Coordinates of C-alpha atoms in Angstrom, one line a residue:
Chain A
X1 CA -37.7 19.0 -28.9
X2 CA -38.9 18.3 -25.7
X3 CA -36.5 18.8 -22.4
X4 CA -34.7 16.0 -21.4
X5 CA -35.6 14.6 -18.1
X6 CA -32.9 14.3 -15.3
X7 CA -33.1 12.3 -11.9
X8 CA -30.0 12.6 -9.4
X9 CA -29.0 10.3 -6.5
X10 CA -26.8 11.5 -4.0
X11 CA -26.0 10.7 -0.8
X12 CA -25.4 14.4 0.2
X13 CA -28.9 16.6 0.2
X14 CA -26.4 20.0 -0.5
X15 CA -24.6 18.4 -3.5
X16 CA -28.2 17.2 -4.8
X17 CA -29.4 20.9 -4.1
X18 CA -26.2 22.3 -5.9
X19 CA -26.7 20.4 -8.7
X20 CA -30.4 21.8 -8.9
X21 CA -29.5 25.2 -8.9
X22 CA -26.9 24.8 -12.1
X23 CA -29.5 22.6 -14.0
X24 CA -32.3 25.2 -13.4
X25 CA -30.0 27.3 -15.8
X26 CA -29.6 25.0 -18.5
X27 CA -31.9 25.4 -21.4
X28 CA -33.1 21.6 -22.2
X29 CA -33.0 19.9 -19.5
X30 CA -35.0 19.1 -16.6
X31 CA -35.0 17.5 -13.3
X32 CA -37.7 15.0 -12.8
X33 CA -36.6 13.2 -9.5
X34 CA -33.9 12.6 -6.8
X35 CA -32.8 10.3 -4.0
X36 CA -30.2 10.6 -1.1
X37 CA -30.8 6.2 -1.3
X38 CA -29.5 4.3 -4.4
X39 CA -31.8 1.9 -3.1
X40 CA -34.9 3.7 -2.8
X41 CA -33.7 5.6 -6.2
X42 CA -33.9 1.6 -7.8
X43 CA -38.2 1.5 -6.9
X44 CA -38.6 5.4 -8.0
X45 CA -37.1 4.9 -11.1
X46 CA -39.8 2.6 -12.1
X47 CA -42.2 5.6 -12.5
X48 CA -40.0 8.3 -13.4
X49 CA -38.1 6.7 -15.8
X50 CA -35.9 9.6 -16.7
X51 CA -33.3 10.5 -20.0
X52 CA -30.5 10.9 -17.8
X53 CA -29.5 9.2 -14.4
X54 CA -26.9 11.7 -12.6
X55 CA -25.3 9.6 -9.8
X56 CA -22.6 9.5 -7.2
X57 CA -19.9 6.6 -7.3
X58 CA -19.3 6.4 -3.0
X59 CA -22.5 6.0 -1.6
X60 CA -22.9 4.1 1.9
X61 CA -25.6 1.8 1.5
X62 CA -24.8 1.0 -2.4
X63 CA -21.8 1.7 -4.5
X64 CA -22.6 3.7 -7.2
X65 CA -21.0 0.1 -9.3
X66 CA -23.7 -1.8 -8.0
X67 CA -26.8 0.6 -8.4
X68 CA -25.5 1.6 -12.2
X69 CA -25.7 -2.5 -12.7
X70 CA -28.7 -3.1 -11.5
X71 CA -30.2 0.2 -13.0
X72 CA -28.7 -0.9 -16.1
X73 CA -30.2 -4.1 -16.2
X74 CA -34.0 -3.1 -15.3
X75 CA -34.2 0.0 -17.1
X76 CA -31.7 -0.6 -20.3
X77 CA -32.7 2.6 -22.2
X78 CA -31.6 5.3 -19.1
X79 CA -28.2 6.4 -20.0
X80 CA -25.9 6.7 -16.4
X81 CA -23.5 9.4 -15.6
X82 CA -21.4 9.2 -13.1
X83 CA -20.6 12.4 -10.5
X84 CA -17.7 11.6 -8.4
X85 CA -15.2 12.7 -6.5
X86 CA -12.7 10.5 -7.2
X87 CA -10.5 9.8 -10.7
X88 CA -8.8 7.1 -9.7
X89 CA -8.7 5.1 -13.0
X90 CA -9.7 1.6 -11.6
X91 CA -13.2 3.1 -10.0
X92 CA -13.7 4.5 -13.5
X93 CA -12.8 1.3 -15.6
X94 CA -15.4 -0.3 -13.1
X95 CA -17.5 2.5 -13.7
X96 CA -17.7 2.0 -17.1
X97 CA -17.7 -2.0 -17.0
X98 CA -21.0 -1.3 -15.1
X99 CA -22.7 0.4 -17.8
X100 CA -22.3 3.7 -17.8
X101 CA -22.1 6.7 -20.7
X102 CA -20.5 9.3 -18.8
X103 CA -18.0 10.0 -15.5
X104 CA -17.4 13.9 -14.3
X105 CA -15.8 14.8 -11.0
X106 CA -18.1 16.9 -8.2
X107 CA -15.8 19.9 -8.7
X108 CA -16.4 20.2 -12.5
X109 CA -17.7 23.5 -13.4
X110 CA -21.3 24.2 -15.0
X111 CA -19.7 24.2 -19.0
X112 CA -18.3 20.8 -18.5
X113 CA -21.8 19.2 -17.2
X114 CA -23.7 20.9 -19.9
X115 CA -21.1 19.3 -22.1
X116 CA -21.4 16.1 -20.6
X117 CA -25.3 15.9 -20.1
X118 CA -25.6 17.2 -24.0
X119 CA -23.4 14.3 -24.7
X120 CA -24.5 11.8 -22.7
X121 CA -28.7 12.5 -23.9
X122 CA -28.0 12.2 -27.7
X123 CA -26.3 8.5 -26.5
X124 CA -22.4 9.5 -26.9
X125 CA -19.6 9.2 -24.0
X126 CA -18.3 12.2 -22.0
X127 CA -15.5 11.4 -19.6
X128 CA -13.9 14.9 -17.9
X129 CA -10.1 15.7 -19.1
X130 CA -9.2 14.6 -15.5
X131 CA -10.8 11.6 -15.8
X132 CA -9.4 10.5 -19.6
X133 CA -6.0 11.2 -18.6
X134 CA -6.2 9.0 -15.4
X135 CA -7.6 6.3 -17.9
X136 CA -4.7 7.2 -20.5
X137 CA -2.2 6.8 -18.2
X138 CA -2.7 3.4 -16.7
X139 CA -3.6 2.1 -20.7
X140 CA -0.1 3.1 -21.1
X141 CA 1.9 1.5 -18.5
X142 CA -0.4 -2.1 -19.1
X143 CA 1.3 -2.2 -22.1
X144 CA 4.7 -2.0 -21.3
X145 CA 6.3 -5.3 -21.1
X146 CA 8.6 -6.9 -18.7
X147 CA 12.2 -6.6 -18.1
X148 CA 15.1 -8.0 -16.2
X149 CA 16.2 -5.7 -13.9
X150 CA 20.2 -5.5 -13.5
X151 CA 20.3 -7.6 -10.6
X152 CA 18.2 -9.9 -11.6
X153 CA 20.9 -10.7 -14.7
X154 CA 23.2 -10.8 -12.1
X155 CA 21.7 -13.8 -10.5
X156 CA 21.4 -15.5 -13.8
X157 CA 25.1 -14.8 -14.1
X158 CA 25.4 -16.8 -10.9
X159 CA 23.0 -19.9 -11.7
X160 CA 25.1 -19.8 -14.9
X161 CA 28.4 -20.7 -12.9
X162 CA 25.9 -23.4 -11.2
X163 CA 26.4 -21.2 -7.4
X164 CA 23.7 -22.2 -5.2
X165 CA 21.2 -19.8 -3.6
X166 CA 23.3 -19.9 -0.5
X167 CA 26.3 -18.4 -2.3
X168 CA 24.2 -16.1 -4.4
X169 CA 22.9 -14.8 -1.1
X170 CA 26.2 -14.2 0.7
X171 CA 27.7 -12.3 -2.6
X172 CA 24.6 -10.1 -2.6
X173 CA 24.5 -9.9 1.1
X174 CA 20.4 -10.9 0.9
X175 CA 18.8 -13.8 2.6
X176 CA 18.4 -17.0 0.5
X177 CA 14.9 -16.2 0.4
X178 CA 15.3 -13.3 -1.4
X179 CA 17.2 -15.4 -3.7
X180 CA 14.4 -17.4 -4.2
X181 CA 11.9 -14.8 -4.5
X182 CA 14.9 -13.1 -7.6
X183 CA 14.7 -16.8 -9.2
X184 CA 10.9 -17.1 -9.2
X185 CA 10.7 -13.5 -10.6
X186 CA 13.3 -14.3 -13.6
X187 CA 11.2 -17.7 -14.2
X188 CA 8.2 -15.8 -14.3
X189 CA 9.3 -13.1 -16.5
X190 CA 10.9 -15.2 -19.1
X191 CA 8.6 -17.7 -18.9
X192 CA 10.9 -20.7 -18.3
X193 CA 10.5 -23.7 -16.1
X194 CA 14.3 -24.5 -15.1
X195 CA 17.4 -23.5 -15.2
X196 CA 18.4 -25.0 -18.3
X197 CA 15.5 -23.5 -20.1
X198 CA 16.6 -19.7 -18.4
X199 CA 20.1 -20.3 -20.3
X200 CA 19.0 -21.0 -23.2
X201 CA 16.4 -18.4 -23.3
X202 CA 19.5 -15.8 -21.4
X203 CA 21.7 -17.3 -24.6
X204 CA 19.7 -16.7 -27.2
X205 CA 18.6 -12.8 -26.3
X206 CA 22.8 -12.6 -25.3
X207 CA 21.8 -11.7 -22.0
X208 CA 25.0 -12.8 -20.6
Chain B
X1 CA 44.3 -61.4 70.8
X2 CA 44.0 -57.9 71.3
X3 CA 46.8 -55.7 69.4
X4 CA 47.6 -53.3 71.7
X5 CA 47.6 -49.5 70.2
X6 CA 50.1 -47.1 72.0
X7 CA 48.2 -44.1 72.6
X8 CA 50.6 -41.7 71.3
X9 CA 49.7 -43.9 67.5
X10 CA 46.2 -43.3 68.7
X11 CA 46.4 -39.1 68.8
X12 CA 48.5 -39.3 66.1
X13 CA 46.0 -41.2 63.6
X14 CA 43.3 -38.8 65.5
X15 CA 44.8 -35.5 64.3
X16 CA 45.6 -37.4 60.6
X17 CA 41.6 -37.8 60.5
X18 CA 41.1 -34.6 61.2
X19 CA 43.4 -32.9 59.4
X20 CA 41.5 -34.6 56.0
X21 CA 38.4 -33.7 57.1
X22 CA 38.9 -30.8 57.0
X23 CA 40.7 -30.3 53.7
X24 CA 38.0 -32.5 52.4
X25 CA 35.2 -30.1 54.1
X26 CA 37.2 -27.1 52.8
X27 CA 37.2 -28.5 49.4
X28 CA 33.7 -29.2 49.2
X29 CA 32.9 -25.8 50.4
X30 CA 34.9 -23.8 48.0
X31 CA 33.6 -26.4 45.5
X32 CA 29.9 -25.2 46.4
X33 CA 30.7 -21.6 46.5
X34 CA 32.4 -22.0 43.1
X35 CA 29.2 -23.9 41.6
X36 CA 27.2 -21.4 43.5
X37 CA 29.0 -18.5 41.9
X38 CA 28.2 -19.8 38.1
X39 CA 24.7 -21.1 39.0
X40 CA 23.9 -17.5 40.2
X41 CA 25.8 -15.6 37.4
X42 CA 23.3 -18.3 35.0
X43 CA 20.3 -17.5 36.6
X44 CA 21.2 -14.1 36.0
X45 CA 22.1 -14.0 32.8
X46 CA 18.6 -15.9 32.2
X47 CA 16.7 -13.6 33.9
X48 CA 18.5 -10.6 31.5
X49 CA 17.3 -12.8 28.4
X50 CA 13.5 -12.9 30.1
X51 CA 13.4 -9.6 30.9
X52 CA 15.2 -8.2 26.9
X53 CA 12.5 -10.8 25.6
X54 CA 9.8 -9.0 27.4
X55 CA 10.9 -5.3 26.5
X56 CA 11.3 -6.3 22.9
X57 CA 8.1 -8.1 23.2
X58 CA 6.3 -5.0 24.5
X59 CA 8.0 -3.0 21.9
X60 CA 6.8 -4.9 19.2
X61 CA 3.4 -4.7 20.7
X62 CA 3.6 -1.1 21.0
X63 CA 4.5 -0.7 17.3
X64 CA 1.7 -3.0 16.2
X65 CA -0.2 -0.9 18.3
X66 CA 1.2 2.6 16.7
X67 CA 0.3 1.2 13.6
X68 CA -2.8 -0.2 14.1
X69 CA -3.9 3.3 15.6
X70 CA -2.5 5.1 12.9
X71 CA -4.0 3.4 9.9
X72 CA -7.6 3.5 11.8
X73 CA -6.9 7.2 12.4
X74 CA -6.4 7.7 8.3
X75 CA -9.2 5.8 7.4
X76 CA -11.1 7.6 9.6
X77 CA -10.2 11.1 8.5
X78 CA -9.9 10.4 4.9
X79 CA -13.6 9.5 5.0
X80 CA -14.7 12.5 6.7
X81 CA -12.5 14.6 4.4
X82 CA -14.2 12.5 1.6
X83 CA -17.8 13.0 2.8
X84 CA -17.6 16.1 4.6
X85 CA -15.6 18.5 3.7
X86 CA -15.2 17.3 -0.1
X87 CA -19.0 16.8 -0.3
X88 CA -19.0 20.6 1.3
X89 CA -16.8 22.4 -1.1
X90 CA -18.4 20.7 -4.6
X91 CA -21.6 21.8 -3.2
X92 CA -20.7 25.3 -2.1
X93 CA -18.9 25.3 -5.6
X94 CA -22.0 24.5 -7.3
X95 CA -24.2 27.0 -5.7
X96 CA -21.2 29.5 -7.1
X97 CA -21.6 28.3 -10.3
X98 CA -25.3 28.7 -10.3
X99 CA -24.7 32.4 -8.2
X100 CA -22.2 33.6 -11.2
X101 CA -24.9 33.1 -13.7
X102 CA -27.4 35.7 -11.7
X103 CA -24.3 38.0 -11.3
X104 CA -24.3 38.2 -15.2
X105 CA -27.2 40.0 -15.1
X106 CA -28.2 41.8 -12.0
X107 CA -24.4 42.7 -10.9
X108 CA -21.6 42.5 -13.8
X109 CA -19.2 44.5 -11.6
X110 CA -18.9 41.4 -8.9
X111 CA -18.2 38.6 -12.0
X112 CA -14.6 39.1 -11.5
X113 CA -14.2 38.4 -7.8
X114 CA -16.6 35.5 -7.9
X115 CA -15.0 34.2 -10.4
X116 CA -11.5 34.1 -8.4
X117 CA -14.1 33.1 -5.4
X118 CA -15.0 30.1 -7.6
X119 CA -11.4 29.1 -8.6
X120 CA -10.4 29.3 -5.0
X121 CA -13.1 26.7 -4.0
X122 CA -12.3 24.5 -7.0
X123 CA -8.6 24.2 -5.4
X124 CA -9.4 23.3 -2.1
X125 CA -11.6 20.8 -3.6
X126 CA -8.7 19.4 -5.5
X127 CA -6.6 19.8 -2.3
X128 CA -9.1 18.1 -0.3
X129 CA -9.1 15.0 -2.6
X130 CA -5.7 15.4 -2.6
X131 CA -4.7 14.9 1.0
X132 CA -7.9 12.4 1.3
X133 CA -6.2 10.1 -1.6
X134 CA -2.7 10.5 0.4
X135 CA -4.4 9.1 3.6
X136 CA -6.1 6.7 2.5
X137 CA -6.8 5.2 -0.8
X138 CA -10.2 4.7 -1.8
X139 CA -8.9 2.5 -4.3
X140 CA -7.3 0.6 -1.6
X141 CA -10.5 0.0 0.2
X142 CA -12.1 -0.7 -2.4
X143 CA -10.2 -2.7 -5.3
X144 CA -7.4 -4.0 -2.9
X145 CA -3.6 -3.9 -3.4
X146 CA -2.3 -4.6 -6.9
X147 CA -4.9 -2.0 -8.3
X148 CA -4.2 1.0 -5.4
X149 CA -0.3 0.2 -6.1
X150 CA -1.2 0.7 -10.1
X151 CA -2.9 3.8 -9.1
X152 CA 0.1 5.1 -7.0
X153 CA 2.5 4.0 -9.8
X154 CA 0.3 5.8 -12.6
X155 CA 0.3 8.9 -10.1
X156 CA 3.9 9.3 -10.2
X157 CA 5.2 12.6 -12.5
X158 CA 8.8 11.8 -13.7
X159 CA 9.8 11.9 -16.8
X160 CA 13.3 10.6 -15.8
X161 CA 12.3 7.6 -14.3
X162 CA 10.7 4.7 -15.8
X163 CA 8.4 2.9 -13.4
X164 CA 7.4 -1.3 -13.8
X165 CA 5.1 -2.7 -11.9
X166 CA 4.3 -6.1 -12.5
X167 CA 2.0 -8.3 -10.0
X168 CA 1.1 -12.1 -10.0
X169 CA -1.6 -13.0 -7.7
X170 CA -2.6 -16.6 -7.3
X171 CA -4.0 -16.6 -4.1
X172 CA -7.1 -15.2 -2.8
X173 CA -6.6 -11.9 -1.5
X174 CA -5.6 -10.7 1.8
X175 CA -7.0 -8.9 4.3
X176 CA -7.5 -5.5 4.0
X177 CA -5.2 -4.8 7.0
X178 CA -2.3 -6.9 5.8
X179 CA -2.8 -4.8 2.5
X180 CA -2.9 -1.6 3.5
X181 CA 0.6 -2.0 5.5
X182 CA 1.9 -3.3 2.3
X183 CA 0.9 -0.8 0.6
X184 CA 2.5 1.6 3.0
X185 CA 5.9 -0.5 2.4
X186 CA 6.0 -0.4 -0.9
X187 CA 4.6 2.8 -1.1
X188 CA 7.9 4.2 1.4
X189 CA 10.2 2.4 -0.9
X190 CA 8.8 3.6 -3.9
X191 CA 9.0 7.4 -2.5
X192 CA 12.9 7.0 -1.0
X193 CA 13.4 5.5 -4.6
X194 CA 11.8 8.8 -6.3
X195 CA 13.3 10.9 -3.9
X196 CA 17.2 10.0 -3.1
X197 CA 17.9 7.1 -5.8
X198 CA 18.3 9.4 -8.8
X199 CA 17.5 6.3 -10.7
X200 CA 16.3 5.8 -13.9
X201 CA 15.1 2.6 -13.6
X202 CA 12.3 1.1 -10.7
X203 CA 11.4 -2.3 -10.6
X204 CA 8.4 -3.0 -8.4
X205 CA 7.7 -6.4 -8.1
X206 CA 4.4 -8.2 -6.5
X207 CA 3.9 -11.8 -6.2
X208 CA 0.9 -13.4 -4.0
X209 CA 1.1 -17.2 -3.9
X210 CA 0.9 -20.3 -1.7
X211 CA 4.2 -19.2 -0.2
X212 CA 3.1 -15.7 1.1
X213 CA 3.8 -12.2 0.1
X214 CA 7.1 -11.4 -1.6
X215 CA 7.8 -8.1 -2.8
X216 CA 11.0 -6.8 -4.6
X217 CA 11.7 -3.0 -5.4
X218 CA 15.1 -2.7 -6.7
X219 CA 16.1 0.7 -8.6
X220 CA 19.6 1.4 -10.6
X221 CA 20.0 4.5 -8.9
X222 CA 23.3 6.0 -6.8
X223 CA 22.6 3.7 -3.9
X224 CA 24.0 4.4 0.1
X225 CA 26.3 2.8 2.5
X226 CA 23.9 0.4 4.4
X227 CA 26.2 0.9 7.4
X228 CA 25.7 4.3 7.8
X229 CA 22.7 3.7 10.6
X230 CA 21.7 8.0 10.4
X231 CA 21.5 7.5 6.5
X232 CA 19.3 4.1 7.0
X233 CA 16.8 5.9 9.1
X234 CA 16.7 9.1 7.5
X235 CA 15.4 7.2 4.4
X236 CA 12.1 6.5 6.0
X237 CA 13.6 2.3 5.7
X238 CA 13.1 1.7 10.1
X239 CA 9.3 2.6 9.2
X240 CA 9.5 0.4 6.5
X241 CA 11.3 -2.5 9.2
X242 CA 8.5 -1.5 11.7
X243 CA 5.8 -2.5 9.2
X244 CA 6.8 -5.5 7.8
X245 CA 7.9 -6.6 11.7
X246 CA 4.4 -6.1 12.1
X247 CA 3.2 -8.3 9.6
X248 CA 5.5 -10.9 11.1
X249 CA 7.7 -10.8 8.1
X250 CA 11.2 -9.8 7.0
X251 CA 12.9 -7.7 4.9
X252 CA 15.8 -7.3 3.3
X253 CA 18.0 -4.2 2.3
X254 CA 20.5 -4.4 0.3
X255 CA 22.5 -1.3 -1.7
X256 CA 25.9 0.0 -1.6
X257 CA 26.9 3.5 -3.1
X258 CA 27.0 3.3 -7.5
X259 CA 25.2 -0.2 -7.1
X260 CA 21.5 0.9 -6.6
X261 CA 18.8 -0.4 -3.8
X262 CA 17.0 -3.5 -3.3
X263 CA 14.0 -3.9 -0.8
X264 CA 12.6 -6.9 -1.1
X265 CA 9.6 -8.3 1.3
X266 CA 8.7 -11.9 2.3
X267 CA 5.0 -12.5 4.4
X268 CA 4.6 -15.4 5.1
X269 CA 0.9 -16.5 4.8
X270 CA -0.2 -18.5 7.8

């Protein structure tokens, strides 16, 4: 089995020469190319046309979104992954949305990045504990569902007796706005259109 | 005919004329004086109103100021923490990495304290990122509000409080000043909420439309005596009334102890 080829884009020269130093040691793969420009990385990987594209996700001319899209689209068969340092979940989901098979943080140490290049060469995912368990948690709170909060039962109380925002507003000692902003919430999140539709919908759940 | 006047009549009638000039003289004069009086306590009472309009004006400019200064300064030092000294320490962690694997062979007696070497650097990496994420989001800059407050939310370790946030956008977003403020607000209110509520319950709601901004975060926690002004500024809330002021908005506070706290937020979009 031949080595697996390796090209790295970085905007940082030392982080580019790190990486070439931990590589050298691992059996089976091998670094064919580099570039401190996504852009100029986008003509050189024409002819290099690596296994493996190591890349960061911050990068001033390009985001490392953008470059793994367009790298993506020319050169399908070069599986991406993605060096960063940040685990924000959102950069990762648009990480992934982008194209790629693989996202480590900068600060990972040399086990996890053979882990991850092994994985990543024989076309599986890798994604660093960090990074799954900042992906974990936000799949967990887009599934929780909506609630009324206790004031905003409160105010439906209130609408119930027919008071008018201005009355609501003085008992709560808030601004009629507010009021407005509470009913336009409650509308939203029971998914009514007026107030005889919030009291049958309060009615039936026994809200109030 | 001529009616002859005695002249004794004529003095007499003389002195009558007088005397009511000058009553009416003195009664104009006082009359002046009095209208003078209120006219001048007016004008004065004006020129208080200019100048308290000026000195809240400039105080309002100095704010925006503070916080225009402040949230460049972030952004700026974020980045450099980002690209500098982050870049600095992965790389220098790296070149560990790759120096641990020579040690193995040439000098197994110095594994240990590279090793601890190696773990240091790995902290102040995640310290770095840390402090960086605390500044300024990168999210934020990147992705905009609802995502950076999902992030923030998600962030949160508490196992006795259960956070929802829910957003609606229907308008195009804002601009990336306006929401990085915000995010500041909400991101205050949030933290007193964490910190001082005791709650168990936190509400964070976002809505974006034709309207403007609203923004409700309302937790079932102990609550405080709005009238206690030390307590109201100790809770970080005059930083969050600075920064909505700045966004030319308002804000309401409402909470009162056992009841739990309500923030909510209104920008109007002009």
């Amino acid at each position: 089995m031949s080595a697996k080829s390796i090209f790295i884009v970085d905007d940082h020269q030392m982080v580019i020469d790190g990486l070439k130093l931990i590589i050298s040691t691992i059996p089976g793969f091998q670094i064919i190319g580099e570039s401190t420009s996504a852009v100029r990385a986008l003509d050189m990987l024409a002819t290099t046309s690596p296994d493996i594209l190591l890349t960061d996700v911050s990068m001033p001319e390009m985001s490392g979104i953008e470059f793994t899209r367009l790298v993506k689209k020319k050169y399908p068969q070069i599986k991406v992954l993605a060096l960063s340092m940040f685990s924000e979940s959102q950069v990762v989901a648009e990480m992934i949305d982008a194209g790629i098979s693989g996202y480590i943080l900068k600060n990972t140490g040399k086990q996890e990045l053979i882990e991850a290049l092994g994985k990543v060469s024989i076309g599986e995912n890798y994604f660093g504990p960090d990074i799954t368990l900042q992906l974990m948690k936000s799949f967990k709170r887009s599934q929780e569902e909506s609630r009324l909060t206790d004031r905003e039962i409160e105010i439906i109380r209130m609408i119930e007796q027919d008071f008018g925002n201005k009355r609501i507003a003085d008992m709560l000692f808030i601004s009629e706005r507010t009021v407005e902003t509470h009913r336009k919430n409650i509308l939203r999140k029971t998914n009514t259109q007026s107030v005889v539709g919030l009291l049958k919908y309060a009615y039936e759940r026994k809200i109030i | 005919m001529y009616q002859i006047i005695p002249p004794l009549l004529f003095i007499h009638l003389q002195i009558n004329y007088g005397l009511s000039a000058i009553i009416i003289i003195c009664f104009i004069f006082i009359l002046s004086v009095g209208f003078g009086y209120l006219f001048y306590n007016y004008y004065l009472l004006k020129q208080l109103v200019v100048v308290q309009n000026a000195v809240i004006k400039q105080q309002i400019a100095a704010t925006t100021g503070i916080i225009h200064a402040e949230e460049n300064e972030r952004r700026r030092i974020a980045g450099d923490l980002h690209d500098g000294v982050g870049q600095l320490l992965s790389a220098t962690k790296m070149n560990l990495d790759a120096l641990l694997e020579r040690l193995r062979v040439i000098a197994p007696e110095n594994l240990e304290l590279t090793t601890k070497t190696i773990f240091m650097v790995d902290e102040g990496c995640r310290e770095v990122r840390a402090i960086a994420h605390q500044m300024m989001p990168n999210v934020l800059l990147k992705a905009g509000l609802v995502p950076a407050l999902r992030d923030f939310v998600n962030k949160i370790e508490s196992r006795s409080l259960k956070i929802v946030l829910e957003a609606v956008v229907l308008e195009k977003q804002l601009n990336s000043n306006t929401e990085i403020v915000l995010y500041r607000v909400v991101q205050e209110a949030v933290n007193n909420a964490v910190k001082h509520a005791g709650a168990s319950l936190l509400d964070i709601q976002l809505t974006i439309d034709g309207d403007g901004v609203s923004v409700t975060v309302e937790d079932n926690g102990q609550g405080f005596d709005t009238s206690k002004r030390t307590k109201f500024e100790g809770l970080g809330l005059k930083n969050i009334v600075a920064r909505v002021t700045y966004l030319k908005g308002t804000v309401d506070i409402s909470s009162s102890p056992g009841m739990g706290t309500l923030v909510a937020i209104l920008i109007p979009l002009t």
